[in-house]
Amino acid sequence: MRTPDLRKKIGFTLAIIALFRLGSYIPAPFVDYASVQSCLASASSQQGLYDLINLFSGGALLKLSVFALGIMPYITSSIIVQLLRVVIPHFDALYKEGQSGQAKLTQYTRYLTIALGVLQSTTLITVARSGALFGTNASASCSSIISNDSWYAIMLMVVTLTAGTGLIMWMGELVTERGIGNGMSLLIFTSIAAQFPSALWAIEQSNGFELFLFVILVGLVIMMAVVFVEQSQRRIPVQYAKRMVGRRTFGGNNTYIPIKVNMAGVVPVIFASSLLYLPALVAQFNQPSDGSAPAAWVTWIQNNLTSGDNWFYMVLYFLLIVGFTYFYVAITFNPEEVADNMKKYGGFIPGIRAGRPTAEYLDYVLTRVTLPGSLYLGLIALIPLGALAFFGANQNFPFGGASILIIVGVGLETVKQIDSQLQQRHYEGLLR
């Protein structure tokens, strides 16, 4: 805090975070705030279909606030643009162009974020009008949380929620430019951290102080394990041959390729959760309106794919995470491209010939390092489901799943950026 420049950056970041949290409590137009609060109180004890999305919005989704969609449209559009690099050669060419090409990809991501914001806000308002937002067991008053059903009111709500998404995206980019850390990641961090006190308080209220202390201790152990795995990497040594350019000698240095145990981050968990939400969403919209018994397939989905407290859901969730981890790593890390770049600049792995043998070796190492990473992601993601099965916590259990991975990952990255900023201003160690 004694460094003026760094102090201003941290203060600016905290101010944006405060504004972001304030927007999570401002209701959208024509939303009955009192009805929403009563529905939230009745739905807090049951498993909700939209728990993950509500977690990423910091609880704003179920409150139908102006920031109800949160950062999810931007996350989704970023993943889509990243995946399209494999399908559309133009996107891959833009990515390889450097800063100018990546600026165009960022612009495409912004346009797609607004389009997804319109789509998701329309879906959210439709679900809220049907009364299904707070689950099938919610009271009848939860179907009347929107006070005006006319077309202009719906249009105003869609515009407001989409504008809220655009504002969040702008605030995140402002933090990245003028604050500390990655703005989008910090806003997600804030949304998840805001849910920690209420989640822990619910555990203390329903299970007693002893179990509350036990959960805190287990949470610290899990956090230490996550930090250990997130920092773990397999370093593949690389040597560069010496070459003469005029009278100068270039190359001849040694470096390494770091292959992290968890290269995919939290994306496989989000993919698997989203895929498992689809059947439950389809079943929810196929409930008979006359009160009769639903179809057999709807009943099977409600019994096996809606709640995470049964073994079928857990096994399927685990297998999907393992599969998506391999899929995402294969997209983001291309061994052939890395081998070609090494060959172009005279680099080689000791004992491995340049070119195709290097690509095969990298693929061999990557496949084996990804296996423990995928199993680790699957086990971390199952922790909230285990908490749900054993002592009735909801899927927003703070010490597990996507929440702990994002909290630890963003925390580590932000601390590294603050340390690098400090090292730029203090040279005592270099001058001695």
Coordinates of C-alpha atoms in Angstrom, one line a residue, residues 64 160 168 212:
L64 CA -33.9 -11.2 -11.0
T160 CA -32.2 -4.2 -19.1
I168 CA -20.4 -6.3 -16.5
F212 CA -19.4 -26.3 11.0

